[in-house]
Amino acid sequence: MNVTPEFLDDFRREFDEAVETLCEKYGISMKLGRITYEHERFSATLSVNMTRDPEDIARANFDADAWKFEDIGITEGMYKRIFTGKDEKKYAIVGLQPRSYKHPLCIVDVDDGRRYQADRRFIKEWSDSFYAETIDQKCED
C-alpha cells in the first residue's frame, strides 16, 4: 500500500476518533502533529496535554514558544497580555507561531474580539493589563 495525502487525511481523522475514549478516560488531550511520509511508511509527532481545557493548552503552548520571541519582549506568562499596535489600537497576544516567517503572532482586537496574525514589528508598546475574554477563533490574515 502506498502512503498518499488522502490516506493520511483519513488516518488522522480516524486516529482522532480512536483516541477520544482514552482522552476522556484520563482527562487529557492528544494531538497528532506534523506527518512526514514516503511511499511505504510515515511518521508523526504526538503531543499529549495533561488537561482538556483549551485555555490551559493555549497558555502552555504560548509559554513553551515564548523564548523564541524574547527579542521583541515576549516572555513566559504574557499569554493574553494587552499591547498597543502600530495602528494605535489595543490588542492582546494570544498565540505564537514560530514556523510562520511573515506573521508569527496571533493577536486579538480587544474591542471587537476578532483574531488576526501579525508580524514581529506590529507591537508598539506593552501595557500592564491582560485580556479576560475566552479565545476560540482561528487567526485571520
Coordinates of C-alpha atoms in Angstrom, one line a residue, residues 48-140:
V48 CA -0.2 15.0 24.9
N49 CA -1.5 17.7 27.3
M50 CA -2.5 16.7 30.8
T51 CA -5.7 18.8 30.5
R52 CA -8.6 19.1 28.2
D53 CA -9.2 22.8 28.8
P54 CA -8.4 24.7 25.6
E55 CA -7.3 27.8 27.6
D56 CA -4.8 25.8 29.6
I57 CA -3.4 24.2 26.5
A58 CA -3.1 27.5 24.7
R59 CA -1.3 29.1 27.7
A60 CA 1.1 26.1 27.9
N61 CA 1.8 26.3 24.2
F62 CA 2.4 30.0 24.4
D63 CA 4.8 29.7 27.3
A64 CA 6.7 26.8 25.5
D65 CA 7.4 29.1 22.5
A66 CA 7.9 32.4 24.3
W67 CA 11.7 32.1 24.4
K68 CA 11.8 32.2 20.6
F69 CA 10.3 35.8 20.8
E70 CA 12.4 37.3 23.6
D71 CA 14.0 39.7 21.1
I72 CA 10.6 41.5 20.9
G73 CA 9.9 41.4 24.6
I74 CA 7.7 38.3 24.9
T75 CA 8.4 36.0 27.8
E76 CA 6.5 33.2 29.6
G77 CA 3.4 34.4 31.4
M78 CA 2.5 37.0 28.8
Y79 CA -0.4 35.0 27.3
K80 CA -3.3 37.5 26.7
R81 CA -1.1 40.5 27.6
I82 CA -2.5 43.7 26.1
F83 CA -0.4 45.9 23.8
T84 CA -0.8 48.9 21.5
G85 CA -0.2 48.0 17.9
K86 CA 1.4 50.1 15.2
D87 CA -2.1 51.2 14.1
E88 CA -2.6 52.6 17.7
K89 CA -5.4 50.1 18.5
K90 CA -5.4 47.8 21.5
Y91 CA -4.7 44.1 21.0
A92 CA -3.8 41.0 23.2
I93 CA -1.2 38.5 22.3
V94 CA -2.9 35.0 22.3
G95 CA -0.6 32.7 20.3
L96 CA 2.8 32.3 18.8
Q97 CA 3.6 30.5 15.5
P98 CA 7.4 30.2 15.3
R99 CA 7.3 28.5 11.9
S100 CA 5.5 31.4 10.3
Y101 CA 8.1 33.7 8.9
K102 CA 5.8 36.6 7.9
H103 CA 3.1 36.6 10.6
P104 CA 4.1 34.6 13.7
L105 CA 2.0 36.5 16.2
C106 CA -1.7 35.6 16.9
I107 CA -3.4 38.6 18.3
V108 CA -7.0 39.6 19.2
D109 CA -8.5 43.0 18.9
V110 CA -9.7 43.8 22.4
D111 CA -12.6 46.0 21.1
D112 CA -14.3 43.5 18.8
G113 CA -12.7 40.2 19.7
R114 CA -11.6 39.4 16.1
R115 CA -8.4 37.4 15.8
Y116 CA -5.5 38.2 13.4
Q117 CA -2.0 37.3 12.6
A118 CA 0.7 39.9 12.8
D119 CA 4.4 40.3 12.1
R120 CA 7.1 40.8 14.8
R121 CA 7.2 44.6 14.3
F122 CA 3.5 45.1 14.9
I123 CA 3.8 45.6 18.7
K124 CA 4.4 49.2 19.6
E125 CA 4.0 49.2 23.4
W126 CA 3.1 46.7 26.1
S127 CA 0.5 47.5 28.8
D128 CA 0.3 46.0 32.3
S129 CA -3.2 44.5 31.8
F130 CA -4.4 41.2 30.4
Y131 CA -7.4 40.3 28.1
A132 CA -10.0 38.4 30.1
E133 CA -12.3 37.0 27.3
T134 CA -12.2 33.4 26.1
I135 CA -10.4 32.8 22.8
D136 CA -11.9 30.3 20.4
Q137 CA -11.4 31.6 16.9
K138 CA -8.6 30.9 14.4
C139 CA -6.2 33.6 13.4
E140 CA -7.0 35.6 10.3

